[in-house]
Amino acid sequence: MCITPHVGEDRALGATYATNEGSSDITITSVELVDATGVEVGDAFAVLDDGSDDGYSVGAPVPPDPEDDAYSVPAWERRVDAEGAVIAPGETWQVIQVVKVTSAADAGFEALRIEYTEDGSTRVAQNTTRMEVEGRGAQCE
C-alpha cells in the first residue's frame, strides 16, 4: 500500500519524555534531531506531565486540530518553549520537536537529542526513537 506522507505540514514527530531523577533543577538548552534528512526542523516545545494523562499525540499536526485530535489540545495549551524549560526534581515533561517532511522521497531522523544544564554542567540525553518516511518509489506509481 502506498500512502502519501504529510508533506509540507508541521507534525509532532520528534517526541520523548524527560524525567529529572536528580536533586537539582535542569534547564533545557537545545533540542535537535540526529541525522535528519528530507525534513525541515521547526520549533521545539515542552509540556509538563501534570498527571492528567493528556500529552501531545506523536505524529499529530501542530497546532492540533480539535476536531481530529482533541487529546492534544490541553497539552498544546500548556506548552512552553523547550529551550529554557526548567524541569524540577521528580518532574516529567514531554519534549516535542516539530518536523515538516519536505518531499515524498525518503525522509527521517535517527533520534532526538536534548542538551541541558544541571548544577552548572552541560549534559546531553538522546532517545532511541527513529522516524522514517519511506519514499514513493516505482511500486507506488
mmCIF file of N, CA and C in Angstrom:
data_model
loop_
_atom_site.group_PDB
_atom_site.id
_atom_site.type_symbol
_atom_site.label_atom_id
_atom_site.label_comp_id
_atom_site.label_asym_id
_atom_site.label_seq_id
_atom_site.Cartn_x
_atom_site.Cartn_y
_atom_site.Cartn_z
ATOM 1 N N MET A 1 0.846 -1.172 0.000
ATOM 2 C CA MET A 1 0.000 0.000 0.000
ATOM 3 C C MET A 1 0.898 1.243 0.000
ATOM 4 N N CYS A 2 0.565 2.219 -0.768
ATOM 5 C CA CYS A 2 1.357 3.434 -0.860
ATOM 6 C C CYS A 2 0.524 4.618 -0.386
ATOM 7 N N ILE A 3 1.009 5.242 0.668
ATOM 8 C CA ILE A 3 0.312 6.375 1.257
ATOM 9 C C ILE A 3 1.208 7.598 1.131
ATOM 10 N N THR A 4 0.649 8.707 0.717
ATOM 11 C CA THR A 4 1.423 9.936 0.625
ATOM 12 C C THR A 4 1.655 10.474 2.027
ATOM 13 N N PRO A 5 2.921 10.725 2.395
ATOM 14 C CA PRO A 5 3.169 11.282 3.727
ATOM 15 C C PRO A 5 2.625 12.709 3.816
ATOM 16 N N HIS A 6 2.529 13.210 4.999
ATOM 17 C CA HIS A 6 2.035 14.570 5.228
ATOM 18 C C HIS A 6 3.118 15.574 4.854
ATOM 19 N N VAL A 7 3.352 15.718 3.563
ATOM 20 C CA VAL A 7 4.400 16.612 3.069
ATOM 21 C C VAL A 7 3.987 18.060 3.300
ATOM 22 N N GLY A 8 4.913 18.853 3.820
ATOM 23 C CA GLY A 8 4.678 20.276 3.992
ATOM 24 C C GLY A 8 3.836 20.664 5.183
ATOM 25 N N GLU A 9 3.552 19.714 6.079
ATOM 26 C CA GLU A 9 2.744 20.009 7.262
ATOM 27 C C GLU A 9 3.584 19.874 8.516
ATOM 28 N N ASP A 10 3.446 20.810 9.436
ATOM 29 C CA ASP A 10 4.123 20.701 10.724
ATOM 30 C C ASP A 10 3.495 19.564 11.516
ATOM 31 N N ARG A 11 4.357 18.647 11.979
ATOM 32 C CA ARG A 11 3.897 17.486 12.746
ATOM 33 C C ARG A 11 4.758 17.311 13.985
ATOM 34 N N ALA A 12 4.171 16.735 15.011
ATOM 35 C CA ALA A 12 4.887 16.428 16.255
ATOM 36 C C ALA A 12 5.555 15.069 16.098
ATOM 37 N N LEU A 13 6.650 15.034 15.364
ATOM 38 C CA LEU A 13 7.284 13.754 15.059
ATOM 39 C C LEU A 13 8.441 13.406 15.987
ATOM 40 N N GLY A 14 9.188 14.396 16.453
ATOM 41 C CA GLY A 14 10.249 14.119 17.419
ATOM 42 C C GLY A 14 9.674 14.269 18.809
ATOM 43 N N ALA A 15 9.585 13.191 19.565
ATOM 44 C CA ALA A 15 8.944 13.282 20.873
ATOM 45 C C ALA A 15 9.602 12.334 21.859
ATOM 46 N N THR A 16 9.726 12.783 23.088
ATOM 47 C CA THR A 16 10.258 11.936 24.144
ATOM 48 C C THR A 16 9.783 12.479 25.483
ATOM 49 N N TYR A 17 9.862 11.663 26.497
ATOM 50 C CA TYR A 17 9.573 12.114 27.849
ATOM 51 C C TYR A 17 10.897 12.260 28.587
ATOM 52 N N ALA A 18 11.060 13.387 29.264
ATOM 53 C CA ALA A 18 12.275 13.660 30.024
ATOM 54 C C ALA A 18 11.900 13.775 31.499
ATOM 55 N N THR A 19 12.509 12.927 32.322
ATOM 56 C CA THR A 19 12.261 12.929 33.756
ATOM 57 C C THR A 19 13.526 13.356 34.481
ATOM 58 N N ASN A 20 13.387 14.284 35.396
ATOM 59 C CA ASN A 20 14.515 14.709 36.211
ATOM 60 C C ASN A 20 14.577 13.795 37.427
ATOM 61 N N GLU A 21 15.542 12.886 37.431
ATOM 62 C CA GLU A 21 15.698 11.951 38.538
ATOM 63 C C GLU A 21 16.719 12.440 39.558
ATOM 64 N N GLY A 22 17.257 13.642 39.336
ATOM 65 C CA GLY A 22 18.254 14.198 40.242
ATOM 66 C C GLY A 22 17.635 15.016 41.354
ATOM 67 N N SER A 23 18.496 15.779 42.014
ATOM 68 C CA SER A 23 18.040 16.591 43.142
ATOM 69 C C SER A 23 18.109 18.092 42.850
ATOM 70 N N SER A 24 18.535 18.461 41.637
ATOM 71 C CA SER A 24 18.619 19.866 41.233
ATOM 72 C C SER A 24 17.796 20.081 39.974
ATOM 73 N N ASP A 25 17.354 21.330 39.778
ATOM 74 C CA ASP A 25 16.655 21.673 38.536
ATOM 75 C C ASP A 25 17.570 21.418 37.345
ATOM 76 N N ILE A 26 16.972 21.066 36.229
ATOM 77 C CA ILE A 26 17.705 21.034 34.965
ATOM 78 C C ILE A 26 17.004 21.990 34.004
ATOM 79 N N THR A 27 17.786 22.611 33.144
ATOM 80 C CA THR A 27 17.252 23.561 32.174
ATOM 81 C C THR A 27 17.611 23.094 30.780
ATOM 82 N N ILE A 28 16.621 22.914 29.933
ATOM 83 C CA ILE A 28 16.868 22.504 28.548
ATOM 84 C C ILE A 28 17.475 23.680 27.799
ATOM 85 N N THR A 29 18.602 23.435 27.120
ATOM 86 C CA THR A 29 19.260 24.498 26.366
ATOM 87 C C THR A 29 19.114 24.312 24.861
ATOM 88 N N SER A 30 18.897 23.086 24.399
ATOM 89 C CA SER A 30 18.646 22.880 22.973
ATOM 90 C C SER A 30 18.014 21.515 22.742
ATOM 91 N N VAL A 31 17.264 21.445 21.656
ATOM 92 C CA VAL A 31 16.644 20.199 21.202
ATOM 93 C C VAL A 31 16.946 20.098 19.720
ATOM 94 N N GLU A 32 17.428 18.940 19.284
ATOM 95 C CA GLU A 32 17.726 18.785 17.861
ATOM 96 C C GLU A 32 17.522 17.343 17.422
ATOM 97 N N LEU A 33 17.342 17.192 16.132
ATOM 98 C CA LEU A 33 17.234 15.862 15.547
ATOM 99 C C LEU A 33 18.618 15.388 15.153
ATOM 100 N N VAL A 34 18.856 14.097 15.274
ATOM 101 C CA VAL A 34 20.133 13.498 14.897
ATOM 102 C C VAL A 34 19.996 12.901 13.506
ATOM 103 N N ASP A 35 20.930 13.256 12.622
ATOM 104 C CA ASP A 35 20.971 12.727 11.247
ATOM 105 C C ASP A 35 19.648 12.911 10.508
ATOM 106 N N ALA A 36 19.123 14.110 10.539
ATOM 107 C CA ALA A 36 17.857 14.404 9.857
ATOM 108 C C ALA A 36 18.084 14.554 8.360
ATOM 109 N N THR A 37 17.207 13.936 7.563
ATOM 110 C CA THR A 37 17.253 14.068 6.103
ATOM 111 C C THR A 37 15.829 14.218 5.589
ATOM 112 N N GLY A 38 15.661 15.095 4.606
ATOM 113 C CA GLY A 38 14.359 15.264 3.971
ATOM 114 C C GLY A 38 13.311 15.889 4.849
ATOM 115 N N VAL A 39 13.750 16.574 5.894
ATOM 116 C CA VAL A 39 12.804 17.236 6.788
ATOM 117 C C VAL A 39 13.276 18.649 7.090
ATOM 118 N N GLU A 40 12.331 19.485 7.444
ATOM 119 C CA GLU A 40 12.620 20.825 7.932
ATOM 120 C C GLU A 40 12.299 20.825 9.419
ATOM 121 N N VAL A 41 13.247 21.262 10.218
ATOM 122 C CA VAL A 41 13.079 21.242 11.666
ATOM 123 C C VAL A 41 12.470 22.561 12.123
ATOM 124 N N GLY A 42 11.389 22.472 12.862
ATOM 125 C CA GLY A 42 10.715 23.652 13.387
ATOM 126 C C GLY A 42 11.063 23.880 14.845
ATOM 127 N N ASP A 43 10.184 24.529 15.550
ATOM 128 C CA ASP A 43 10.390 24.816 16.968
ATOM 129 C C ASP A 43 10.200 23.553 17.802
ATOM 130 N N ALA A 44 10.736 23.589 19.002
ATOM 131 C CA ALA A 44 10.514 22.516 19.969
ATOM 132 C C ALA A 44 9.740 23.105 21.143
ATOM 133 N N PHE A 45 8.854 22.303 21.697
ATOM 134 C CA PHE A 45 8.126 22.748 22.872
ATOM 135 C C PHE A 45 8.081 21.633 23.897
ATOM 136 N N ALA A 46 7.743 22.002 25.121
ATOM 137 C CA ALA A 46 7.697 21.035 26.211
ATOM 138 C C ALA A 46 6.380 21.205 26.965
ATOM 139 N N VAL A 47 5.882 20.073 27.477
ATOM 140 C CA VAL A 47 4.616 20.069 28.213
ATOM 141 C C VAL A 47 4.822 19.291 29.511
ATOM 142 N N LEU A 48 4.540 19.940 30.625
ATOM 143 C CA LEU A 48 4.649 19.281 31.922
ATOM 144 C C LEU A 48 3.635 18.145 32.009
ATOM 145 N N ASP A 49 4.103 16.981 32.431
ATOM 146 C CA ASP A 49 3.200 15.867 32.704
ATOM 147 C C ASP A 49 2.593 16.149 34.076
ATOM 148 N N ASP A 50 1.365 16.628 34.075
ATOM 149 C CA ASP A 50 0.717 17.033 35.321
ATOM 150 C C ASP A 50 -0.160 15.938 35.915
ATOM 151 N N GLY A 51 -0.014 14.718 35.395
ATOM 152 C CA GLY A 51 -0.801 13.603 35.913
ATOM 153 C C GLY A 51 -2.168 13.479 35.290
ATOM 154 N N SER A 52 -2.501 14.368 34.356
ATOM 155 C CA SER A 52 -3.835 14.349 33.752
ATOM 156 C C SER A 52 -3.927 13.375 32.583
ATOM 157 N N ASP A 53 -2.812 12.767 32.202
ATOM 158 C CA ASP A 53 -2.782 11.777 31.126
ATOM 159 C C ASP A 53 -3.198 12.380 29.781
ATOM 160 N N ASP A 54 -2.819 13.633 29.537
ATOM 161 C CA ASP A 54 -3.141 14.256 28.256
ATOM 162 C C ASP A 54 -1.884 14.879 27.648
ATOM 163 N N GLY A 55 -1.042 14.036 27.084
ATOM 164 C CA GLY A 55 0.142 14.514 26.391
ATOM 165 C C GLY A 55 -0.207 14.911 24.967
ATOM 166 N N TYR A 56 0.822 15.214 24.197
ATOM 167 C CA TYR A 56 0.626 15.581 22.803
ATOM 168 C C TYR A 56 0.780 14.331 21.951
ATOM 169 N N SER A 57 -0.146 14.090 21.053
ATOM 170 C CA SER A 57 -0.109 12.891 20.210
ATOM 171 C C SER A 57 1.071 12.949 19.256
ATOM 172 N N VAL A 58 1.902 11.911 19.277
ATOM 173 C CA VAL A 58 3.045 11.842 18.373
ATOM 174 C C VAL A 58 2.525 11.661 16.949
ATOM 175 N N GLY A 59 3.008 12.507 16.055
ATOM 176 C CA GLY A 59 2.564 12.475 14.665
ATOM 177 C C GLY A 59 1.405 13.404 14.381
ATOM 178 N N ALA A 60 0.876 14.034 15.426
ATOM 179 C CA ALA A 60 -0.268 14.927 15.261
ATOM 180 C C ALA A 60 0.162 16.237 14.601
ATOM 181 N N PRO A 61 -0.778 16.901 13.934
ATOM 182 C CA PRO A 61 -0.468 18.211 13.373
ATOM 183 C C PRO A 61 -0.166 19.227 14.478
ATOM 184 N N VAL A 62 0.606 20.227 14.110
ATOM 185 C CA VAL A 62 0.951 21.309 15.031
ATOM 186 C C VAL A 62 0.495 22.610 14.408
ATOM 187 N N PRO A 63 -0.421 23.332 15.029
ATOM 188 C CA PRO A 63 -1.129 23.010 16.262
ATOM 189 C C PRO A 63 -2.159 21.912 16.029
ATOM 190 N N PRO A 64 -2.677 21.329 17.109
ATOM 191 C CA PRO A 64 -3.645 20.241 16.942
ATOM 192 C C PRO A 64 -4.980 20.748 16.411
ATOM 193 N N ASP A 65 -5.656 19.893 15.688
ATOM 194 C CA ASP A 65 -6.994 20.193 15.197
ATOM 195 C C ASP A 65 -7.987 19.620 16.212
ATOM 196 N N PRO A 66 -8.724 20.472 16.914
ATOM 197 C CA PRO A 66 -9.646 19.974 17.947
ATOM 198 C C PRO A 66 -10.661 18.965 17.423
ATOM 199 N N GLU A 67 -10.997 19.047 16.138
ATOM 200 C CA GLU A 67 -11.963 18.104 15.557
ATOM 201 C C GLU A 67 -11.366 16.707 15.398
ATOM 202 N N ASP A 68 -10.071 16.631 15.072
ATOM 203 C CA ASP A 68 -9.432 15.345 14.805
ATOM 204 C C ASP A 68 -8.571 14.840 15.951
ATOM 205 N N ASP A 69 -8.120 15.740 16.834
ATOM 206 C CA ASP A 69 -7.201 15.339 17.894
ATOM 207 C C ASP A 69 -7.455 16.149 19.161
ATOM 208 N N ALA A 70 -8.604 15.964 19.744
ATOM 209 C CA ALA A 70 -8.947 16.688 20.972
ATOM 210 C C ALA A 70 -8.005 16.317 22.111
ATOM 211 N N TYR A 71 -7.410 15.134 22.046
ATOM 212 C CA TYR A 71 -6.479 14.663 23.078
ATOM 213 C C TYR A 71 -5.297 15.620 23.243
ATOM 214 N N SER A 72 -4.773 16.171 22.145
ATOM 215 C CA SER A 72 -3.581 17.017 22.199
ATOM 216 C C SER A 72 -3.858 18.463 22.600
ATOM 217 N N VAL A 73 -5.092 18.892 22.531
ATOM 218 C CA VAL A 73 -5.413 20.301 22.782
ATOM 219 C C VAL A 73 -4.999 20.767 24.180
ATOM 220 N N PRO A 74 -5.321 20.032 25.273
ATOM 221 C CA PRO A 74 -4.892 20.507 26.595
ATOM 222 C C PRO A 74 -3.361 20.614 26.711
ATOM 223 N N ALA A 75 -2.641 19.676 26.118
ATOM 224 C CA ALA A 75 -1.177 19.737 26.148
ATOM 225 C C ALA A 75 -0.682 20.952 25.370
ATOM 226 N N TRP A 76 -1.282 21.219 24.227
ATOM 227 C CA TRP A 76 -0.907 22.385 23.418
ATOM 228 C C TRP A 76 -1.101 23.673 24.227
ATOM 229 N N GLU A 77 -2.180 23.727 24.969
ATOM 230 C CA GLU A 77 -2.469 24.926 25.754
ATOM 231 C C GLU A 77 -1.496 25.111 26.921
ATOM 232 N N ARG A 78 -0.845 24.035 27.383
ATOM 233 C CA ARG A 78 0.108 24.109 28.500
ATOM 234 C C ARG A 78 1.566 24.179 28.032
ATOM 235 N N ARG A 79 1.805 24.182 26.751
ATOM 236 C CA ARG A 79 3.170 24.099 26.227
ATOM 237 C C ARG A 79 3.980 25.349 26.548
ATOM 238 N N VAL A 80 5.297 25.146 26.629
ATOM 239 C CA VAL A 80 6.258 26.235 26.740
ATOM 240 C C VAL A 80 7.359 25.945 25.728
ATOM 241 N N ASP A 81 8.151 26.959 25.393
ATOM 242 C CA ASP A 81 9.310 26.707 24.544
ATOM 243 C C ASP A 81 10.210 25.712 25.249
ATOM 244 N N ALA A 82 10.704 24.717 24.495
ATOM 245 C CA ALA A 82 11.575 23.716 25.107
ATOM 246 C C ALA A 82 12.868 24.350 25.598
ATOM 247 N N GLU A 83 13.458 25.206 24.765
ATOM 248 C CA GLU A 83 14.691 25.862 25.185
ATOM 249 C C GLU A 83 14.374 26.823 26.321
ATOM 250 N N GLY A 84 14.991 26.603 27.448
ATOM 251 C CA GLY A 84 14.733 27.415 28.629
ATOM 252 C C GLY A 84 13.771 26.773 29.608
ATOM 253 N N ALA A 85 13.120 25.671 29.215
ATOM 254 C CA ALA A 85 12.204 24.988 30.126
ATOM 255 C C ALA A 85 12.998 24.415 31.298
ATOM 256 N N VAL A 86 12.466 24.593 32.501
ATOM 257 C CA VAL A 86 13.123 24.093 33.708
ATOM 258 C C VAL A 86 12.346 22.887 34.217
ATOM 259 N N ILE A 87 13.073 21.784 34.390
ATOM 260 C CA ILE A 87 12.476 20.547 34.890
ATOM 261 C C ILE A 87 12.944 20.370 36.333
ATOM 262 N N ALA A 88 12.022 20.468 37.256
ATOM 263 C CA ALA A 88 12.337 20.332 38.676
ATOM 264 C C ALA A 88 12.544 18.858 39.031
ATOM 265 N N PRO A 89 13.248 18.584 40.119
ATOM 266 C CA PRO A 89 13.428 17.191 40.545
ATOM 267 C C PRO A 89 12.085 16.472 40.662
ATOM 268 N N GLY A 90 12.020 15.293 40.084
ATOM 269 C CA GLY A 90 10.809 14.486 40.136
ATOM 270 C C GLY A 90 9.805 14.767 39.037
ATOM 271 N N GLU A 91 9.989 15.852 38.304
ATOM 272 C CA GLU A 91 9.042 16.185 37.231
ATOM 273 C C GLU A 91 9.374 15.419 35.952
ATOM 274 N N THR A 92 8.316 15.182 35.170
ATOM 275 C CA THR A 92 8.451 14.604 33.838
ATOM 276 C C THR A 92 7.800 15.556 32.853
ATOM 277 N N TRP A 93 8.498 15.821 31.764
ATOM 278 C CA TRP A 93 7.991 16.690 30.701
ATOM 279 C C TRP A 93 8.040 15.927 29.389
ATOM 280 N N GLN A 94 7.041 16.154 28.549
ATOM 281 C CA GLN A 94 7.071 15.649 27.187
ATOM 282 C C GLN A 94 7.743 16.725 26.338
ATOM 283 N N VAL A 95 8.782 16.333 25.615
ATOM 284 C CA VAL A 95 9.504 17.266 24.752
ATOM 285 C C VAL A 95 9.173 16.904 23.310
ATOM 286 N N ILE A 96 8.666 17.874 22.564
ATOM 287 C CA ILE A 96 8.208 17.669 21.190
ATOM 288 C C ILE A 96 9.037 18.520 20.238
ATOM 289 N N GLN A 97 9.578 17.891 19.206
ATOM 290 C CA GLN A 97 10.265 18.617 18.134
ATOM 291 C C GLN A 97 9.327 18.645 16.937
ATOM 292 N N VAL A 98 8.992 19.837 16.480
ATOM 293 C CA VAL A 98 8.124 19.979 15.313
ATOM 294 C C VAL A 98 8.958 19.706 14.068
ATOM 295 N N VAL A 99 8.413 18.864 13.196
ATOM 296 C CA VAL A 99 9.115 18.435 11.988
ATOM 297 C C VAL A 99 8.168 18.561 10.803
ATOM 298 N N LYS A 100 8.708 19.013 9.688
ATOM 299 C CA LYS A 100 7.939 19.091 8.450
ATOM 300 C C LYS A 100 8.664 18.240 7.405
ATOM 301 N N VAL A 101 8.004 17.204 6.895
ATOM 302 C CA VAL A 101 8.568 16.410 5.800
ATOM 303 C C VAL A 101 8.524 17.295 4.561
ATOM 304 N N THR A 102 9.649 17.403 3.845
ATOM 305 C CA THR A 102 9.742 18.365 2.749
ATOM 306 C C THR A 102 9.499 17.771 1.373
ATOM 307 N N SER A 103 9.447 16.443 1.258
ATOM 308 C CA SER A 103 9.145 15.833 -0.041
ATOM 309 C C SER A 103 8.636 14.421 0.184
ATOM 310 N N ALA A 104 8.114 13.825 -0.856
ATOM 311 C CA ALA A 104 7.615 12.454 -0.759
ATOM 312 C C ALA A 104 8.742 11.439 -0.900
ATOM 313 N N ALA A 105 9.970 11.898 -1.042
ATOM 314 C CA ALA A 105 11.118 10.996 -1.071
ATOM 315 C C ALA A 105 11.423 10.543 0.352
ATOM 316 N N ASP A 106 12.412 9.675 0.504
ATOM 317 C CA ASP A 106 12.774 9.196 1.832
ATOM 318 C C ASP A 106 13.131 10.356 2.744
ATOM 319 N N ALA A 107 12.683 10.281 3.978
ATOM 320 C CA ALA A 107 12.948 11.318 4.962
ATOM 321 C C ALA A 107 12.973 10.668 6.341
ATOM 322 N N GLY A 108 13.587 11.360 7.291
ATOM 323 C CA GLY A 108 13.565 10.849 8.654
ATOM 324 C C GLY A 108 14.690 11.394 9.504
ATOM 325 N N PHE A 109 14.850 10.777 10.672
ATOM 326 C CA PHE A 109 15.929 11.124 11.589
ATOM 327 C C PHE A 109 16.176 9.927 12.494
ATOM 328 N N GLU A 110 17.332 9.918 13.132
ATOM 329 C CA GLU A 110 17.747 8.781 13.954
ATOM 330 C C GLU A 110 17.339 8.887 15.421
ATOM 331 N N ALA A 111 17.252 10.108 15.941
ATOM 332 C CA ALA A 111 16.958 10.264 17.367
ATOM 333 C C ALA A 111 16.669 11.729 17.673
ATOM 334 N N LEU A 112 16.213 11.967 18.874
ATOM 335 C CA LEU A 112 16.022 13.312 19.395
ATOM 336 C C LEU A 112 17.084 13.523 20.480
ATOM 337 N N ARG A 113 17.829 14.599 20.350
ATOM 338 C CA ARG A 113 18.934 14.903 21.276
ATOM 339 C C ARG A 113 18.564 16.154 22.067
ATOM 340 N N ILE A 114 18.666 16.063 23.385
ATOM 341 C CA ILE A 114 18.353 17.186 24.266
ATOM 342 C C ILE A 114 19.606 17.550 25.050
ATOM 343 N N GLU A 115 20.010 18.813 24.936
ATOM 344 C CA GLU A 115 21.123 19.313 25.734
ATOM 345 C C GLU A 115 20.530 20.104 26.883
ATOM 346 N N TYR A 116 21.110 19.941 28.063
ATOM 347 C CA TYR A 116 20.584 20.636 29.229
ATOM 348 C C TYR A 116 21.710 20.957 30.208
ATOM 349 N N THR A 117 21.420 21.874 31.126
ATOM 350 C CA THR A 117 22.381 22.191 32.177
ATOM 351 C C THR A 117 21.828 21.707 33.508
ATOM 352 N N GLU A 118 22.754 21.257 34.344
ATOM 353 C CA GLU A 118 22.410 20.793 35.691
ATOM 354 C C GLU A 118 23.594 21.101 36.600
ATOM 355 N N ASP A 119 23.357 21.843 37.642
ATOM 356 C CA ASP A 119 24.413 22.222 38.583
ATOM 357 C C ASP A 119 25.622 22.832 37.883
ATOM 358 N N GLY A 120 25.381 23.656 36.857
ATOM 359 C CA GLY A 120 26.464 24.341 36.165
ATOM 360 C C GLY A 120 27.170 23.518 35.103
ATOM 361 N N SER A 121 26.780 22.270 34.925
ATOM 362 C CA SER A 121 27.390 21.402 33.912
ATOM 363 C C SER A 121 26.429 21.197 32.747
ATOM 364 N N THR A 122 26.999 21.111 31.560
ATOM 365 C CA THR A 122 26.199 20.826 30.377
ATOM 366 C C THR A 122 26.171 19.321 30.156
ATOM 367 N N ARG A 123 24.992 18.793 29.909
ATOM 368 C CA ARG A 123 24.823 17.346 29.705
ATOM 369 C C ARG A 123 23.964 17.122 28.461
ATOM 370 N N VAL A 124 23.997 15.900 27.973
ATOM 371 C CA VAL A 124 23.231 15.539 26.781
ATOM 372 C C VAL A 124 22.474 14.249 27.039
ATOM 373 N N ALA A 125 21.239 14.220 26.599
ATOM 374 C CA ALA A 125 20.435 12.995 26.624
ATOM 375 C C ALA A 125 19.930 12.772 25.209
ATOM 376 N N GLN A 126 19.878 11.531 24.802
ATOM 377 C CA GLN A 126 19.406 11.218 23.453
ATOM 378 C C GLN A 126 18.515 9.989 23.531
ATOM 379 N N ASN A 127 17.339 10.100 22.911
ATOM 380 C CA ASN A 127 16.447 8.943 22.918
ATOM 381 C C ASN A 127 16.800 8.005 21.769
ATOM 382 N N THR A 128 16.064 6.948 21.627
ATOM 383 C CA THR A 128 16.327 5.978 20.564
ATOM 384 C C THR A 128 15.154 5.867 19.601
ATOM 385 N N THR A 129 14.300 6.891 19.599
ATOM 386 C CA THR A 129 13.145 6.886 18.713
ATOM 387 C C THR A 129 13.556 7.364 17.327
ATOM 388 N N ARG A 130 13.428 6.504 16.371
ATOM 389 C CA ARG A 130 13.779 6.812 14.984
ATOM 390 C C ARG A 130 12.486 7.005 14.190
ATOM 391 N N MET A 131 12.482 8.000 13.304
ATOM 392 C CA MET A 131 11.333 8.225 12.435
ATOM 393 C C MET A 131 11.801 8.094 11.005
ATOM 394 N N GLU A 132 11.032 7.365 10.222
ATOM 395 C CA GLU A 132 11.389 7.179 8.827
ATOM 396 C C GLU A 132 10.143 7.250 7.964
ATOM 397 N N VAL A 133 10.227 8.037 6.893
ATOM 398 C CA VAL A 133 9.155 8.125 5.917
ATOM 399 C C VAL A 133 9.700 7.503 4.640
ATOM 400 N N GLU A 134 9.118 6.401 4.251
ATOM 401 C CA GLU A 134 9.578 5.726 3.042
ATOM 402 C C GLU A 134 9.058 6.463 1.830
ATOM 403 N N GLY A 135 9.953 6.706 0.896
ATOM 404 C CA GLY A 135 9.586 7.449 -0.318
ATOM 405 C C GLY A 135 8.618 6.692 -1.194
ATOM 406 N N ARG A 136 8.023 7.425 -2.095
ATOM 407 C CA ARG A 136 7.063 6.823 -3.012
ATOM 408 C C ARG A 136 7.800 6.432 -4.295
ATOM 409 N N GLY A 137 8.376 5.255 -4.275
ATOM 410 C CA GLY A 137 9.133 4.754 -5.401
ATOM 411 C C GLY A 137 8.260 4.188 -6.507
ATOM 412 N N ALA A 138 8.876 3.436 -7.414
ATOM 413 C CA ALA A 138 8.194 2.881 -8.590
ATOM 414 C C ALA A 138 6.990 2.012 -8.207
ATOM 415 N N GLN A 139 7.072 1.326 -7.063
ATOM 416 C CA GLN A 139 5.965 0.457 -6.656
ATOM 417 C C GLN A 139 4.684 1.235 -6.377
ATOM 418 N N CYS A 140 4.783 2.555 -6.252
ATOM 419 C CA CYS A 140 3.613 3.368 -5.947
ATOM 420 C C CYS A 140 3.060 4.082 -7.179
ATOM 421 N N GLU A 141 3.730 3.993 -8.278
ATOM 422 C CA GLU A 141 3.293 4.743 -9.465
ATOM 423 C C GLU A 141 2.354 3.935 -10.321
#
